[in-house]
PDB file of C-alpha atoms in Angstrom:
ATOM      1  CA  UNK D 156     -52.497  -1.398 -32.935  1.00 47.00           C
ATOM      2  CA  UNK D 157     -52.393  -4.602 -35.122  1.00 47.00           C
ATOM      3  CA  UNK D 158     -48.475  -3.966 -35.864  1.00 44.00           C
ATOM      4  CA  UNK D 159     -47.763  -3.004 -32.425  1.00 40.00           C
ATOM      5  CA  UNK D 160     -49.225  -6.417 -31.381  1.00 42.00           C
ATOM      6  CA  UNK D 161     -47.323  -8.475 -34.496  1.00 43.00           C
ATOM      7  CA  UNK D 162     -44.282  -7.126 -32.607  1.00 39.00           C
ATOM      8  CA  UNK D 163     -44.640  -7.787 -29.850  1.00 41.00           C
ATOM      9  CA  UNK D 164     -45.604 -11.387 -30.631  1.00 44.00           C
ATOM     10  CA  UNK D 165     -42.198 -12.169 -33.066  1.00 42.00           C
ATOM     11  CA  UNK D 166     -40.411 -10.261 -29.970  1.00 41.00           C
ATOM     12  CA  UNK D 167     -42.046 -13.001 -27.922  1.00 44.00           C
ATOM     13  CA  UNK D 168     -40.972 -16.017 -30.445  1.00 40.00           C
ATOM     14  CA  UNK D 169     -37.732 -14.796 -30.811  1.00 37.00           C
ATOM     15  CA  UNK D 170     -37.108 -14.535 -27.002  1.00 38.00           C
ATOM     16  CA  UNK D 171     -38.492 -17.995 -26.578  1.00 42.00           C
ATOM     17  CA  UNK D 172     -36.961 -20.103 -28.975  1.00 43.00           C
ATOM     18  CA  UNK D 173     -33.188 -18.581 -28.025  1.00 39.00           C
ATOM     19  CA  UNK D 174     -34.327 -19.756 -24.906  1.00 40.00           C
ATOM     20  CA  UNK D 175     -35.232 -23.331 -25.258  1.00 42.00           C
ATOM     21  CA  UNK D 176     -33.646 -23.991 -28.400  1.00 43.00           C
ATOM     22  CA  UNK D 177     -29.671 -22.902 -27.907  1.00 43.00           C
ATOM     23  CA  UNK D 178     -28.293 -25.861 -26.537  1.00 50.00           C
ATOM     24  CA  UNK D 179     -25.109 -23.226 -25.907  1.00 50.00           C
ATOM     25  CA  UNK D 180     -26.790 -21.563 -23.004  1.00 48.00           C
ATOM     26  CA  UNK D 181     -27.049 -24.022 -21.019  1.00 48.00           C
ATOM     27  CA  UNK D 182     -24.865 -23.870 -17.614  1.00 47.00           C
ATOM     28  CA  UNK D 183     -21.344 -25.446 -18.648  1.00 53.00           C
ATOM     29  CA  UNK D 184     -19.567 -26.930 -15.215  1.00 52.00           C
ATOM     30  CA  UNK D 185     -16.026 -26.925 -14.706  1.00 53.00           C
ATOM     31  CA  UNK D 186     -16.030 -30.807 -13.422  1.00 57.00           C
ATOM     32  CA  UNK D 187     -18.025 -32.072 -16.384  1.00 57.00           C
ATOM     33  CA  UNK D 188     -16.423 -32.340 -20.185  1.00 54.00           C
ATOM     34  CA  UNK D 189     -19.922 -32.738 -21.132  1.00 57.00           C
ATOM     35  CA  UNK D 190     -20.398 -36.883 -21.054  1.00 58.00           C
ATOM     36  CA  UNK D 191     -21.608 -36.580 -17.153  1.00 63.00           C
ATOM     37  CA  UNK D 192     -18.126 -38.057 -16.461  1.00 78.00           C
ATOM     38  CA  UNK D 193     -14.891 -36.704 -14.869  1.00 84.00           C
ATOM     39  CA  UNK D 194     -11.550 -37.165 -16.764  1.00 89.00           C
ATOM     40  CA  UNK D 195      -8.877 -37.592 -14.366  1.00 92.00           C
ATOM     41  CA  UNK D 196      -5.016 -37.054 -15.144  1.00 93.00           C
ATOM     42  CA  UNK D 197      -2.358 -35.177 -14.208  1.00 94.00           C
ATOM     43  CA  UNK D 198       1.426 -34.065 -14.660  1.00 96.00           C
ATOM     44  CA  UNK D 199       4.636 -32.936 -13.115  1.00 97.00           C
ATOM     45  CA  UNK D 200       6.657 -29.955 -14.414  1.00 97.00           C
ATOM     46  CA  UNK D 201      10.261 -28.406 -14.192  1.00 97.00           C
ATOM     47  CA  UNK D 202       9.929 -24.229 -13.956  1.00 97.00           C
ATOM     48  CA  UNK D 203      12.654 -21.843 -14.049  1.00 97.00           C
ATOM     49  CA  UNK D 204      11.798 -18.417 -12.126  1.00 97.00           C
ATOM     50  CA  UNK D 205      13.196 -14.874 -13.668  1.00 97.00           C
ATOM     51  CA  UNK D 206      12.963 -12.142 -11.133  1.00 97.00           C
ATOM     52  CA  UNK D 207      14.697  -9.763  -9.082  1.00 95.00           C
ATOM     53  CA  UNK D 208      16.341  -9.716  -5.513  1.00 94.00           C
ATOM     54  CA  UNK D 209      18.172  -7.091  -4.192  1.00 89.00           C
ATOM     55  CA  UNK D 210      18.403  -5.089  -7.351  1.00 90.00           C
ATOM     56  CA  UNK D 211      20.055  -7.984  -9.133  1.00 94.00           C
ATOM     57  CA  UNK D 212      18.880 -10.677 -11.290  1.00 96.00           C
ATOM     58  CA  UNK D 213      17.664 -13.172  -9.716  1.00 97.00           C
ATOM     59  CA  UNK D 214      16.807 -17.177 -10.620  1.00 97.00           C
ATOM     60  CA  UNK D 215      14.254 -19.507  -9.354  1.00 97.00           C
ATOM     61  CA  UNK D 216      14.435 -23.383 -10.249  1.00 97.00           C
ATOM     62  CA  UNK D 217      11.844 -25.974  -9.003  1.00 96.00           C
ATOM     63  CA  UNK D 218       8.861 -27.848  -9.788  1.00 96.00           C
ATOM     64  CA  UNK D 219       5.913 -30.050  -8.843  1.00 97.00           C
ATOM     65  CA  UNK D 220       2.950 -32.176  -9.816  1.00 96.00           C
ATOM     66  CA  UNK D 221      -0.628 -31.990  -9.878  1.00 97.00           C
ATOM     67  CA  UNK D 222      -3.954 -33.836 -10.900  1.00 96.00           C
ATOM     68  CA  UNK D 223      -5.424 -32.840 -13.753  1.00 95.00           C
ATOM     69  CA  UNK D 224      -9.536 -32.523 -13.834  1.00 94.00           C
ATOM     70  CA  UNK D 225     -11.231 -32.571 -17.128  1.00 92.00           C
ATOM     71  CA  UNK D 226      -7.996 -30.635 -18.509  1.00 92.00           C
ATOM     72  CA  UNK D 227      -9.335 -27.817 -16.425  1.00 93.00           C
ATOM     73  CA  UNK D 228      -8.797 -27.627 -13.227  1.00 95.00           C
ATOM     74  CA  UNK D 229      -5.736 -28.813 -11.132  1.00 96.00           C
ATOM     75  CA  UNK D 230      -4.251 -29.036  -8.089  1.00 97.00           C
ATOM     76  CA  UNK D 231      -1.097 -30.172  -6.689  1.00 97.00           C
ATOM     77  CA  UNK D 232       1.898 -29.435  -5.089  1.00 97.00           C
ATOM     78  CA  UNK D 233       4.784 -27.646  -5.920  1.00 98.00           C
ATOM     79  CA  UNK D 234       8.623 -26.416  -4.541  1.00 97.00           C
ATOM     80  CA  UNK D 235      10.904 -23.741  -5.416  1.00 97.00           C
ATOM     81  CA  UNK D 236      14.499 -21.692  -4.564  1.00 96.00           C
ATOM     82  CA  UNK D 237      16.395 -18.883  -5.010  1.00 96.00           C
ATOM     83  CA  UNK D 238      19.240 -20.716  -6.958  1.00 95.00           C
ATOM     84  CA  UNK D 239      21.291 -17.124  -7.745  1.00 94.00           C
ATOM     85  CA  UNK D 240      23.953 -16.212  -5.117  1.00 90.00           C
ATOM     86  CA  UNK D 241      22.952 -12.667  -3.453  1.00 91.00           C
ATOM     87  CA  UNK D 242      25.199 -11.272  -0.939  1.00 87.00           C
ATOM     88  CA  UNK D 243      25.731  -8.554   1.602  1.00 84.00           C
ATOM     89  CA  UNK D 244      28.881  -6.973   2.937  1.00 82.00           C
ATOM     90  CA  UNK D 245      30.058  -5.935   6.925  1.00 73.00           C
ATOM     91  CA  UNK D 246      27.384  -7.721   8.467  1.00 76.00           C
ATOM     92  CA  UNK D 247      26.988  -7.515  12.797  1.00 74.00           C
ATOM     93  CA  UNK D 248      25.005  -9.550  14.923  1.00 74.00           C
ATOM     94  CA  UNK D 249      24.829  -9.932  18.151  1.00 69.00           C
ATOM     95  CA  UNK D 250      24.651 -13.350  19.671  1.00 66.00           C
ATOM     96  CA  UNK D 251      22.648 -15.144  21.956  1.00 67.00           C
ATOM     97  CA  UNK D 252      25.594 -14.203  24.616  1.00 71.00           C
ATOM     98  CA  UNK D 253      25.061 -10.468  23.926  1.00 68.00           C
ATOM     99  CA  UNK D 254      28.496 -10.536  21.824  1.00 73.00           C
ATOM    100  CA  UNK D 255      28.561  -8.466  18.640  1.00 75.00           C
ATOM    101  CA  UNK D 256      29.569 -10.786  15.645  1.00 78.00           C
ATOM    102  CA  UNK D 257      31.500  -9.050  12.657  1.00 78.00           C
ATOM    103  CA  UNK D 258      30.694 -10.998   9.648  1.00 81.00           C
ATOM    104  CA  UNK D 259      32.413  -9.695   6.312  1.00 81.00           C
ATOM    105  CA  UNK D 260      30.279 -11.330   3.868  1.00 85.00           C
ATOM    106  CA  UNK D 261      26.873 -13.590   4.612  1.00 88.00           C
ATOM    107  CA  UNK D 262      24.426 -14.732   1.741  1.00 90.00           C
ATOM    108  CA  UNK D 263      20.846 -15.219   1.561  1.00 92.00           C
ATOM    109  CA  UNK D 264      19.043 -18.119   1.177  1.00 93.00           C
ATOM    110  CA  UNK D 265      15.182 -18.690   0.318  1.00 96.00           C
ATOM    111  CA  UNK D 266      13.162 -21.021  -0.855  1.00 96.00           C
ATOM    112  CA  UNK D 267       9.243 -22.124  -0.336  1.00 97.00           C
ATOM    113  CA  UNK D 268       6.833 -25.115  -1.430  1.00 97.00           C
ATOM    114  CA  UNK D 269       2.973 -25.638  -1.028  1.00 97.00           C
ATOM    115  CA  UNK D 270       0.074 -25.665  -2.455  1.00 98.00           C
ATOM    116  CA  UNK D 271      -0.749 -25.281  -6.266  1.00 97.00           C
ATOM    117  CA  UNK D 272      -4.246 -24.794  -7.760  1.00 97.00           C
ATOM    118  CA  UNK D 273      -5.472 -23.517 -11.387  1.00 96.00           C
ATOM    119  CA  UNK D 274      -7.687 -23.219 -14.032  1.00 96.00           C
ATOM    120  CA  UNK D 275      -6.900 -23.672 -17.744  1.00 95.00           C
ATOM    121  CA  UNK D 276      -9.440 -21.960 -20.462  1.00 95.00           C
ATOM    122  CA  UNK D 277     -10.167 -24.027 -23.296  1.00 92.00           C
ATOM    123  CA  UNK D 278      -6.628 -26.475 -23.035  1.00 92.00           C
ATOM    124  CA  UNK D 279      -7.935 -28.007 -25.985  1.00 91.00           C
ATOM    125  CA  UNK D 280      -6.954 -24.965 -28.233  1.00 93.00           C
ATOM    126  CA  UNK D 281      -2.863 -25.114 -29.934  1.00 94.00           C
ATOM    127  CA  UNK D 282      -2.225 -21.527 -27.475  1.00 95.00           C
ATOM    128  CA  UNK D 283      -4.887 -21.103 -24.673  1.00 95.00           C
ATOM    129  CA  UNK D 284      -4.334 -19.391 -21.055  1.00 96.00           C
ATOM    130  CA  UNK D 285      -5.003 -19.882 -17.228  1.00 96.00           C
ATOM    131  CA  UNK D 286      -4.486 -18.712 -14.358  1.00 96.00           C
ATOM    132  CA  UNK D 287      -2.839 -20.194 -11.045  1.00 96.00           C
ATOM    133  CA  UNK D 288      -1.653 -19.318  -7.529  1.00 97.00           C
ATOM    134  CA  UNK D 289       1.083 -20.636  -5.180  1.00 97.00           C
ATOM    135  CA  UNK D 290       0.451 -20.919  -1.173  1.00 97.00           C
ATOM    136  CA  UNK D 291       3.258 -22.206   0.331  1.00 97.00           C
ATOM    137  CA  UNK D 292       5.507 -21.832   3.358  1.00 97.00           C
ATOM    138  CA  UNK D 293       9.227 -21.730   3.408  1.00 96.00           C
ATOM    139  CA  UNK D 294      12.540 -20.359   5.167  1.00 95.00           C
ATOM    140  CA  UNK D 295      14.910 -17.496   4.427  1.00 94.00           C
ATOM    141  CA  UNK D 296      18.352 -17.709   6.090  1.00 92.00           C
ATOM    142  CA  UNK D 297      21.652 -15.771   6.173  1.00 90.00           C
ATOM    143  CA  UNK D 298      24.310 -18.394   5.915  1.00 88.00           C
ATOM    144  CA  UNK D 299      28.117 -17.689   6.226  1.00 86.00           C
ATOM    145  CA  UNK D 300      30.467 -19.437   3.849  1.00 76.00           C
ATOM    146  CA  UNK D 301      33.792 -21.495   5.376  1.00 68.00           C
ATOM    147  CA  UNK D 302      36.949 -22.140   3.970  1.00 60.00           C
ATOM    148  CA  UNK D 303      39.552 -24.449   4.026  1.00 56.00           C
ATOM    149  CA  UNK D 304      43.031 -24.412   2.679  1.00 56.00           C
ATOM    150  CA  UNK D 305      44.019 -26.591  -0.164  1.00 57.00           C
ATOM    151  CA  UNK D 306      47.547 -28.169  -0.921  1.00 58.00           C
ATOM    152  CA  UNK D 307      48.978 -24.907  -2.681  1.00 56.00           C
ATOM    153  CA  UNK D 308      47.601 -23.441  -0.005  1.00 52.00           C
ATOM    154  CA  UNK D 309      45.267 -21.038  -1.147  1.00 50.00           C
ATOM    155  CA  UNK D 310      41.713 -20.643   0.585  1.00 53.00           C
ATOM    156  CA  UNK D 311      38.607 -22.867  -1.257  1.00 53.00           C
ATOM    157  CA  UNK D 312      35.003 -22.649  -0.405  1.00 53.00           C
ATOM    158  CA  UNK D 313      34.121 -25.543   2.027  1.00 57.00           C
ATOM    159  CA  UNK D 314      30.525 -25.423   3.417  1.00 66.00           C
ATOM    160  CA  UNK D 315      28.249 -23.245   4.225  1.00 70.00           C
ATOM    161  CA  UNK D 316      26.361 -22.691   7.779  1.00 79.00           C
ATOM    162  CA  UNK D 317      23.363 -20.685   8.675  1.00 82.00           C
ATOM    163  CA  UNK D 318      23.381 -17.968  11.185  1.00 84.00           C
ATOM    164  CA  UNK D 319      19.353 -16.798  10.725  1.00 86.00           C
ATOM    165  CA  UNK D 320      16.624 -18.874   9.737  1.00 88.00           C
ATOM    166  CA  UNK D 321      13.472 -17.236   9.060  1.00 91.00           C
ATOM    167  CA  UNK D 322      10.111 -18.976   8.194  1.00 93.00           C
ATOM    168  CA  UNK D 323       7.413 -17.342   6.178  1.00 95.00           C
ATOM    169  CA  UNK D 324       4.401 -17.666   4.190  1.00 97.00           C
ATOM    170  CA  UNK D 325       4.362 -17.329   0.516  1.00 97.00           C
ATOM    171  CA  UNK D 326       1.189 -16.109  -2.242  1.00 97.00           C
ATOM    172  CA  UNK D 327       2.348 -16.087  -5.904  1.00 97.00           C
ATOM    173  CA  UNK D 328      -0.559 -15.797  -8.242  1.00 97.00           C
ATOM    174  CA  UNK D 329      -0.215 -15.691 -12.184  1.00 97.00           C
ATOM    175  CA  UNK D 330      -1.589 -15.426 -15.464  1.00 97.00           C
ATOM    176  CA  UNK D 331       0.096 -17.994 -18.016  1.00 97.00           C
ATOM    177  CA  UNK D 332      -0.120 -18.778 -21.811  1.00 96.00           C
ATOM    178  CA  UNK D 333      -0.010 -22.278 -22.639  1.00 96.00           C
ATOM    179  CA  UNK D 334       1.128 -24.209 -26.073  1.00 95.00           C
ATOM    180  CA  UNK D 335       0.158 -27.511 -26.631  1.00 95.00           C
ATOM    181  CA  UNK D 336       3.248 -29.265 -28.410  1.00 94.00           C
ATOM    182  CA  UNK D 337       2.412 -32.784 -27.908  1.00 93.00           C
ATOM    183  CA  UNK D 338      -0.167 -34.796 -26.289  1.00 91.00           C
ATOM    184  CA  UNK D 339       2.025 -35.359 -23.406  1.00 94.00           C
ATOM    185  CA  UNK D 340       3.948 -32.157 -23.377  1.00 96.00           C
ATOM    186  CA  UNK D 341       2.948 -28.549 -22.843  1.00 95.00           C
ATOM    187  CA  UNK D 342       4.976 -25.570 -22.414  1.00 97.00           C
ATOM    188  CA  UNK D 343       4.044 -22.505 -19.803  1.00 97.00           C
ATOM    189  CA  UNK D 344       4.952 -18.791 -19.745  1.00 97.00           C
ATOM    190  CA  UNK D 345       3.815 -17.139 -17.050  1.00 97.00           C
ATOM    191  CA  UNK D 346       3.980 -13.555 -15.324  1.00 97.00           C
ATOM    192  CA  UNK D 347       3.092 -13.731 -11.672  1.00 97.00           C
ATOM    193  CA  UNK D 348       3.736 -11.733  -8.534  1.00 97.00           C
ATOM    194  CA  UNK D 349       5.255 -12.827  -5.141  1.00 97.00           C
ATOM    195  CA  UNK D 350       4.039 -12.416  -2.122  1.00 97.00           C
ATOM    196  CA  UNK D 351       6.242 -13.315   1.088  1.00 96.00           C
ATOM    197  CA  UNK D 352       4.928 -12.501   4.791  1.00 94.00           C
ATOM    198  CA  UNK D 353       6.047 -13.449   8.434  1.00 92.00           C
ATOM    199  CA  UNK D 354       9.569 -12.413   8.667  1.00 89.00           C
ATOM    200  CA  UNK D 355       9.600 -10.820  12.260  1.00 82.00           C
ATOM    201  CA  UNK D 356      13.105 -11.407  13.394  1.00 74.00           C
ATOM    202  CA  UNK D 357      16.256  -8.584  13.961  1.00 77.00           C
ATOM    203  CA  UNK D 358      19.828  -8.075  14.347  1.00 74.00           C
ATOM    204  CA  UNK D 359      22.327  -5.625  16.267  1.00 71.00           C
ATOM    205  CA  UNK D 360      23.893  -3.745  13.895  1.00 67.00           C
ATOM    206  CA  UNK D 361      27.528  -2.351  14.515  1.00 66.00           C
ATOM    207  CA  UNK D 362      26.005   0.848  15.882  1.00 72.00           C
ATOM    208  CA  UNK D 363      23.935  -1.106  18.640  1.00 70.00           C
ATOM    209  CA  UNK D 364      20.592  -0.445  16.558  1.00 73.00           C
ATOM    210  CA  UNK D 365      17.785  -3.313  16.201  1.00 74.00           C
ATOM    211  CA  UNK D 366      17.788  -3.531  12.249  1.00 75.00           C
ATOM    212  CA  UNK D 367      15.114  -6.249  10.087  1.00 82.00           C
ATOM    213  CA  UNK D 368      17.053  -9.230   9.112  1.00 85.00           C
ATOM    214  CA  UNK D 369      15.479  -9.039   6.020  1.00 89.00           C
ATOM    215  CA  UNK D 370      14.020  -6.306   3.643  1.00 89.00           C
ATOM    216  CA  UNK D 371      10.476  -7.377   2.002  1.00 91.00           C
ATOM    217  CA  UNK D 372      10.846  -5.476  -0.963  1.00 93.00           C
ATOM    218  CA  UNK D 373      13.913  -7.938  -1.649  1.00 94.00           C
ATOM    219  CA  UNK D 374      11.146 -10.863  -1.997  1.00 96.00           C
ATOM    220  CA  UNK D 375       7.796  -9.057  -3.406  1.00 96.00           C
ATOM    221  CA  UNK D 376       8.783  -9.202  -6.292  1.00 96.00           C
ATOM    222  CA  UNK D 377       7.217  -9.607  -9.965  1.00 97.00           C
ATOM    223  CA  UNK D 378       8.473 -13.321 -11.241  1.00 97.00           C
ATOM    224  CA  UNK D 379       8.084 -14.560 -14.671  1.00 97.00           C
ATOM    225  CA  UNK D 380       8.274 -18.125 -14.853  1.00 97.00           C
ATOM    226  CA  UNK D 381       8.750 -20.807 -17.821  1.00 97.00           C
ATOM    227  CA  UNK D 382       7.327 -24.135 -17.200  1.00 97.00           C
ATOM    228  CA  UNK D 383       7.591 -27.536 -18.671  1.00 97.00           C
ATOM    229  CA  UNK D 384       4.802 -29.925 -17.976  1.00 97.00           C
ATOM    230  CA  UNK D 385       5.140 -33.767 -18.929  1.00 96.00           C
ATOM    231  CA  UNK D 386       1.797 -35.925 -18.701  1.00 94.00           C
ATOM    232  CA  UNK D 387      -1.437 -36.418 -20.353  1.00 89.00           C
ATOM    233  CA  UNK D 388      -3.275 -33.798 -21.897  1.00 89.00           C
ATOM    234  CA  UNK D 389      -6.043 -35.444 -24.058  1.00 83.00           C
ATOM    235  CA  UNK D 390      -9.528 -36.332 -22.317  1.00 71.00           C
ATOM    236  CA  UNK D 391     -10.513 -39.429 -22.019  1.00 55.00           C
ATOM    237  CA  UNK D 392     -14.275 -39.420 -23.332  1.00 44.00           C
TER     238      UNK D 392
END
């Protein structure tokens, strides 16, 4: 009975003093670097996209800016587009006179910009990770190229026009691993999905049936993107 009761009473101790003597198990707060005060900064990056449209190979270029909290959390605002051309042969459409349009070649153009919130996990470490998701809204268009004849008289891209313009909503969340290279210049590798919703608009084909302007599978898509961010990534006390 005595041991039983010696154990129990170093079970209490034990329990107690891991209790009110670990300073480490306290609640940590993402908006507090442990001074009481917020460290406010922020950055603007240039990202290059690597994905797939169409079953080809497809590029992304953009970029954006945020404010940094704490080297933790950030928000900001970013933009992107489809900078790979992607094409699609004996197109029809039917036009707002009820005439069917013959188009031999149109190309698709897409590109989105929003909102852009994350979380980085202990930035203070050489390689450390996040997370961070996209929510943006943006346009995809079919756009018919133009030519003009040059002095030897051969045919030369001029301009393109648009003969569709469809506006959706974009999600692209990601997981990323971060290097810390200087104290004002990181480097970001990311893998990510995207998301793209709304497109609700149709053509005539050459067989008189109502056919999606666009395919979604052509934009969900998995995109792995490579990020370089430019501002200050030290707290300041």
């Amino acid at each position: 009975m005595k041991r039983i009761k010696f154990l129990l009473f170093a079970t209490a101790i034990l329990i107690s003093g891991s209790v009110f003597s670990q300073d480490d198990n306290e609640p940590r707060f993402l908006l507090n670097n442990g001074s009481g005060k917020v460290s406010v900064s922020g950055f603007g990056a240039y990202s290059i996209g690597f994905s797939a449209f169409d079953d080809e190979f497809a590029v992304y270029n953009g970029g954006g800016g945020a404010v940094l909290l704490n080297q933790s959390v950030f928000f900001g605002f970013y933009g992107t587009g489809l900078s790979t051309s992607h094409s699609s042969n004996g197109f029809s459409m039917e036009n707002h006179a009820g005439t069917l349009i013959d188009y031999d070649k149109v190309y698709t153009k897409f590109g989105h910009g929003g909102f852009w919130l994350g979380y980085i996990h202990k930035s203070y470490k050489p390689v450390h990770f996040g997370a961070s998701t996209k929510l943006g809204w943006g346009s995809a268009s079919l756009t018919v190229q133009t030519y003009s004849y040059n002095n030897s008289g051969y045919d030369e891209p001029y301009n393109y026009y648009s003969i569709v313009n469809d506006e959706v909503f974009v999600i692209q969340p990601q997981v990323e691993v971060e290097l810390n290279l200087l104290k004002w210049f990181k480097i970001n590798a990311s893998a990510g999905y995207q998301i793209v919703t709304g497109f609700d608009k149709y053509y005539i084909n050459e067989n008189g049936n109502a056919v999606d302007f666009f395919n979604p599978k052509d934009f969900n898509q998995p995109v792995f993107n490579l990020t370089f961010e430019f501002g200050w990534f030290v707290n300041k006390g």
